[in-house]
């Protein structure tokens, strides 16, 4: 599995940013993908998740401001960030669950993805893309 994030940068508070993640390496589609972030000195946290049926879920801290989306082939993942604030400064990572996992949409979520181990655990992370919000 290969994940390549891009689109990060520095933006003024209140501004917007669009992150992109190219997913490759799975023969079959992933049914559950997501965005995660890690701020300096903090643990990695979930931001948003999306199921192959299009259903989405978000962390409370980004609801109404961020939008996760994917292309029809589930090979590219996006995160549209609006009304950003200093609290959004972090390294952002995308993740894709192994195929045949999270087939049931309600099971696809940021908590499940980051805590799941075993066959449906996340196999790898990309290099991340740094987002810095200037106040």
XYZ file of N, CA and C in Angstrom:
405
model
N 0.840 -1.178 0.000
C 0.000 0.000 0.000
C 0.885 1.241 0.000
N 0.541 2.177 -0.856
C 1.280 3.429 -0.919
C 0.306 4.588 -0.800
N 0.622 5.511 0.076
C -0.216 6.685 0.321
C 0.652 7.924 0.148
N 0.231 8.828 -0.695
C 1.007 10.034 -0.939
C 0.115 11.245 -0.725
N 0.395 11.962 0.358
C -0.379 13.152 0.682
C 0.268 14.397 0.077
N -0.572 15.367 -0.252
C -0.082 16.644 -0.783
C -1.110 17.724 -0.492
N -0.708 18.960 -0.738
C -1.636 20.071 -0.594
C -1.468 20.895 0.665
N -0.592 20.454 1.554
C -0.371 21.221 2.768
C 0.359 22.525 2.490
N 0.451 23.341 3.508
C 1.133 24.617 3.368
C 0.765 25.532 4.512
N 1.122 26.787 4.365
C 0.796 27.788 5.374
C -0.350 28.658 4.876
N -1.301 28.893 5.733
C -2.462 29.695 5.370
C -2.893 30.511 6.577
N -3.428 31.675 6.306
C -3.909 32.536 7.383
C -5.145 31.933 8.045
N -5.283 32.194 9.319
C -6.477 31.748 10.036
C -7.712 32.282 9.333
N -8.727 31.415 9.245
C -9.939 31.782 8.537
C -9.925 31.390 7.078
N -8.782 30.987 6.603
C -8.637 30.617 5.207
C -9.022 29.177 4.950
N -8.679 28.691 3.758
C -9.032 27.330 3.369
C -7.847 26.635 2.721
N -7.942 25.317 2.680
C -6.878 24.483 2.127
C -7.520 23.191 1.648
N -6.964 22.588 0.613
C -7.476 21.315 0.114
C -6.330 20.312 0.069
N -6.479 19.261 0.837
C -5.470 18.214 0.867
C -5.873 17.091 -0.081
N -4.856 16.414 -0.578
C -5.077 15.337 -1.545
C -4.237 14.135 -1.138
N -4.772 12.942 -1.368
C -4.037 11.723 -1.060
C -4.230 10.729 -2.193
N -3.131 10.299 -2.768
C -3.164 9.280 -3.812
C -2.950 7.915 -3.164
N -3.871 7.005 -3.409
C -3.812 5.670 -2.818
C -3.516 4.653 -3.912
N -2.534 3.790 -3.682
C -2.227 2.746 -4.659
C -1.692 1.521 -3.931
N -1.749 0.396 -4.608
C -1.166 -0.812 -4.055
C -2.156 -1.882 -3.676
N -3.433 -1.520 -3.541
C -4.438 -2.541 -3.249
C -5.034 -3.040 -4.561
N -5.160 -4.354 -4.696
C -5.798 -4.921 -5.878
C -7.287 -4.625 -5.872
N -7.883 -4.677 -4.704
C -9.305 -4.385 -4.557
C -9.488 -3.072 -3.803
N -10.639 -2.494 -3.946
C -10.889 -1.196 -3.346
C -10.916 -1.271 -1.836
N -10.521 -0.177 -1.219
C -10.694 -0.024 0.211
C -12.077 0.566 0.460
N -12.799 0.014 1.408
C -14.147 0.506 1.701
C -14.145 1.631 2.730
N -13.022 1.874 3.345
C -12.989 2.880 4.402
C -11.656 3.605 4.383
N -11.713 4.901 4.163
C -10.497 5.711 4.143
C -10.698 6.917 5.039
N -9.587 7.505 5.451
C -9.735 8.616 6.371
C -8.538 9.532 6.417
N -8.733 10.647 7.079
C -7.676 11.622 7.344
C -7.414 11.684 8.839
N -6.153 11.772 9.180
C -5.723 11.867 10.559
C -4.702 12.989 10.659
N -4.463 13.481 11.865
C -3.469 14.532 12.025
C -2.744 14.377 13.348
N -1.543 14.929 13.361
C -0.746 14.889 14.576
C -0.066 16.231 14.763
N -0.437 16.903 15.826
C 0.175 18.185 16.161
C 1.427 17.945 16.991
N 2.347 18.884 17.009
C 3.575 18.700 17.796
C 3.265 18.400 19.250
N 3.871 17.347 19.761
C 3.704 16.986 21.159
C 2.394 16.304 21.492
N 1.596 16.011 20.472
C 0.309 15.363 20.715
C 0.222 14.035 19.982
N -0.738 13.217 20.394
C -0.954 11.946 19.728
C -1.720 12.160 18.419
N -1.570 11.193 17.525
C -2.311 11.244 16.272
C -3.802 11.095 16.561
N -4.603 11.896 15.873
C -6.048 11.857 16.086
C -6.773 11.779 14.755
N -7.966 11.224 14.811
C -8.763 11.126 13.603
C -9.425 12.443 13.269
N -9.558 12.711 11.989
C -10.203 13.935 11.515
C -11.515 13.615 10.818
N -11.458 12.724 9.837
C -12.650 12.391 9.060
C -12.467 11.042 8.401
N -13.583 10.360 8.163
C -13.558 9.069 7.487
C -14.666 9.034 6.441
N -14.444 8.229 5.408
C -15.447 8.089 4.357
C -15.533 6.644 3.908
N -16.758 6.176 3.757
C -16.985 4.813 3.293
C -17.120 4.826 1.771
N -16.949 3.669 1.159
C -17.064 3.584 -0.289
C -18.455 3.923 -0.780
N -19.450 3.873 0.119
C -20.812 4.253 -0.301
C -21.022 5.750 -0.207
N -19.999 6.473 0.246
C -20.077 7.932 0.314
C -20.423 8.485 1.685
N -20.815 7.635 2.611
C -21.141 8.137 3.943
C -19.876 8.595 4.657
N -20.017 9.643 5.467
C -18.861 10.279 6.100
C -19.080 10.452 7.593
N -17.989 10.617 8.301
C -18.046 10.951 9.725
C -16.863 11.852 10.041
N -17.041 12.693 11.061
C -16.041 13.707 11.376
C -15.790 13.795 12.878
N -14.598 14.231 13.211
C -14.317 14.596 14.585
C -15.127 15.845 14.915
N -15.550 15.963 16.158
C -16.362 17.121 16.558
C -15.642 18.442 16.272
N -14.329 18.419 16.411
C -13.556 19.650 16.270
C -13.546 20.200 14.846
N -13.915 19.386 13.862
C -13.860 19.846 12.470
C -15.218 19.818 11.782
N -16.235 19.346 12.475
C -17.565 19.273 11.868
C -18.021 20.650 11.398
N -18.557 20.675 10.194
C -19.031 21.932 9.640
C -17.946 22.767 8.989
N -16.681 22.384 9.157
C -15.571 23.136 8.566
C -14.797 22.319 7.538
N -14.673 21.027 7.774
C -13.909 20.163 6.879
C -14.862 19.240 6.127
N -14.476 18.883 4.914
C -15.253 17.954 4.104
C -14.331 16.920 3.486
N -14.623 15.657 3.734
C -13.853 14.571 3.138
C -14.584 14.067 1.903
N -13.835 13.739 0.873
C -14.444 13.210 -0.350
C -13.453 12.279 -1.038
N -13.939 11.550 -2.013
C -13.087 10.602 -2.739
C -13.547 10.543 -4.184
N -12.661 10.102 -5.047
C -13.079 9.942 -6.437
C -13.810 8.615 -6.582
N -14.442 8.415 -7.716
C -15.302 7.243 -7.890
C -14.544 5.928 -7.790
N -13.333 5.911 -8.149
C -12.543 4.685 -8.095
C -11.872 4.506 -6.738
N -12.149 5.457 -5.818
C -11.556 5.387 -4.477
C -10.037 5.351 -4.511
N -9.476 5.999 -5.525
C -8.028 6.018 -5.592
C -7.446 7.341 -5.126
N -8.281 8.368 -4.979
C -7.816 9.662 -4.509
C -8.760 10.149 -3.423
N -8.172 10.586 -2.340
C -8.920 11.067 -1.190
C -8.638 12.549 -1.022
N -9.655 13.302 -0.647
C -9.499 14.746 -0.470
C -9.973 15.170 0.919
N -9.437 16.276 1.369
C -9.932 16.919 2.579
C -9.985 18.415 2.316
N -11.194 18.944 2.212
C -11.382 20.378 2.049
C -11.497 20.994 3.425
N -10.594 21.922 3.703
C -10.538 22.545 5.017
C -10.969 24.003 4.881
N -11.973 24.399 5.640
C -12.476 25.775 5.617
C -12.406 26.362 7.017
N -12.380 27.682 7.085
C -12.376 28.385 8.377
C -11.353 27.807 9.331
N -10.155 27.632 8.830
C -9.117 26.990 9.647
C -8.644 27.919 10.745
N -8.166 27.318 11.819
C -7.635 28.064 12.944
C -6.316 27.475 13.396
N -5.615 28.151 14.309
C -4.318 27.652 14.777
C -4.388 26.226 15.310
N -5.536 25.835 15.830
C -5.686 24.476 16.379
C -5.637 23.407 15.293
N -5.731 23.815 14.060
C -5.666 22.867 12.947
C -4.237 22.635 12.458
N -3.293 23.342 13.020
C -1.889 23.152 12.644
C -1.436 21.749 13.033
N -0.974 20.990 12.072
C -0.562 19.600 12.323
C -0.003 19.000 11.047
N 0.596 17.830 11.196
C 0.921 16.998 10.038
C -0.314 16.155 9.755
N -0.770 16.183 8.531
C -1.968 15.460 8.138
C -1.597 14.204 7.354
N -2.233 13.099 7.718
C -1.979 11.822 7.084
C -3.289 11.217 6.581
N -3.207 10.501 5.483
C -4.380 9.750 5.048
C -4.141 8.271 5.342
N -5.214 7.520 5.381
C -5.131 6.087 5.651
C -6.231 5.379 4.879
N -5.961 4.145 4.526
C -6.938 3.314 3.819
C -6.972 1.945 4.473
N -8.133 1.518 4.854
C -8.283 0.197 5.469
C -8.094 -0.886 4.411
N -7.625 -2.040 4.811
C -7.452 -3.137 3.847
C -8.783 -3.493 3.187
N -8.725 -3.972 1.948
C -9.952 -4.399 1.268
C -10.701 -5.452 2.076
N -11.989 -5.522 1.885
C -12.884 -6.484 2.538
C -13.104 -6.156 4.022
N -12.579 -5.044 4.488
C -12.846 -4.587 5.846
C -13.840 -3.431 5.800
N -14.581 -3.243 6.873
C -15.542 -2.154 6.996
C -16.535 -2.136 5.825
N -16.946 -3.300 5.379
C -17.921 -3.358 4.303
C -19.239 -2.739 4.758
N -19.567 -2.913 6.036
C -20.763 -2.319 6.620
C -20.461 -0.845 6.915
N -21.139 0.099 6.260
C -20.799 1.520 6.399
C -20.700 2.047 7.829
N -21.631 1.701 8.734
C -21.525 2.275 10.080
C -20.234 1.905 10.812
N -19.577 0.861 10.362
C -18.335 0.448 11.040
C -17.137 1.312 10.637
N -17.279 2.067 9.574
C -16.180 2.901 9.076
C -16.166 4.215 9.831
N -15.152 4.423 10.646
C -15.046 5.658 11.406
C -13.618 5.872 11.859
N -13.322 7.087 12.283
C -11.952 7.427 12.638
C -11.484 6.669 13.877
N -12.365 6.441 14.830
C -11.958 5.709 16.035
C -11.677 4.258 15.689
N -12.555 3.657 14.920
C -12.371 2.259 14.531
C -11.087 2.091 13.740
N -10.846 2.995 12.812
C -9.663 2.859 11.957
C -8.376 2.936 12.761
N -8.312 3.848 13.714
C -7.051 4.073 14.402
C -6.828 3.072 15.526
N -7.880 2.396 15.986
C -7.723 1.453 17.085
C -7.735 -0.007 16.631
N -8.232 -0.255 15.436
C -8.350 -1.622 14.946
C -6.975 -2.256 14.754
N -6.846 -3.501 15.193
C -5.604 -4.249 14.976
C -5.931 -5.514 14.181
N -4.944 -6.288 13.874
C -5.165 -7.528 13.150
C -5.374 -7.308 11.670
N -6.192 -8.158 11.061
C -6.346 -8.145 9.610
C -6.878 -6.819 9.086
N -7.695 -6.145 9.861
C -8.269 -4.874 9.409
C -7.557 -3.663 10.002
N -6.414 -3.893 10.605
C -5.632 -2.772 11.102
C -4.979 -2.019 9.959
N -4.666 -0.767 10.188
C -4.026 0.040 9.161
C -2.606 -0.473 8.929
N -2.282 -0.701 7.671
C -0.995 -1.295 7.344
C 0.143 -0.289 7.334
N -0.139 0.900 6.875
C 0.947 1.872 6.749
C 0.399 3.277 6.687
N 1.289 4.225 6.820
C 0.972 5.646 6.729
C 1.842 6.272 5.645
N 1.340 7.330 5.053
C 2.156 8.090 4.119
C 3.112 8.985 4.872
N 3.789 9.835 4.126
C 4.764 10.724 4.751
C 4.102 11.949 5.388
N 2.845 12.163 5.062
C 2.107 13.278 5.632
C 2.327 14.567 4.869
N 1.454 15.518 5.122
C 1.599 16.851 4.541
C 1.350 17.857 5.657
N 2.252 18.819 5.786
C 2.221 19.738 6.912
C 1.294 20.921 6.637
N 0.410 21.152 7.586
C -0.498 22.295 7.520
C -0.164 23.237 8.666
N 0.116 24.476 8.334
C 0.441 25.478 9.348
C -0.524 26.643 9.206
N -1.227 26.920 10.266
C -2.191 28.016 10.248
C -1.570 29.217 10.943
N -1.531 30.319 10.255
C -0.917 31.541 10.765
C -1.980 32.424 11.408
N -1.729 32.822 12.626
C -2.714 33.664 13.318
C -2.403 35.136 13.152
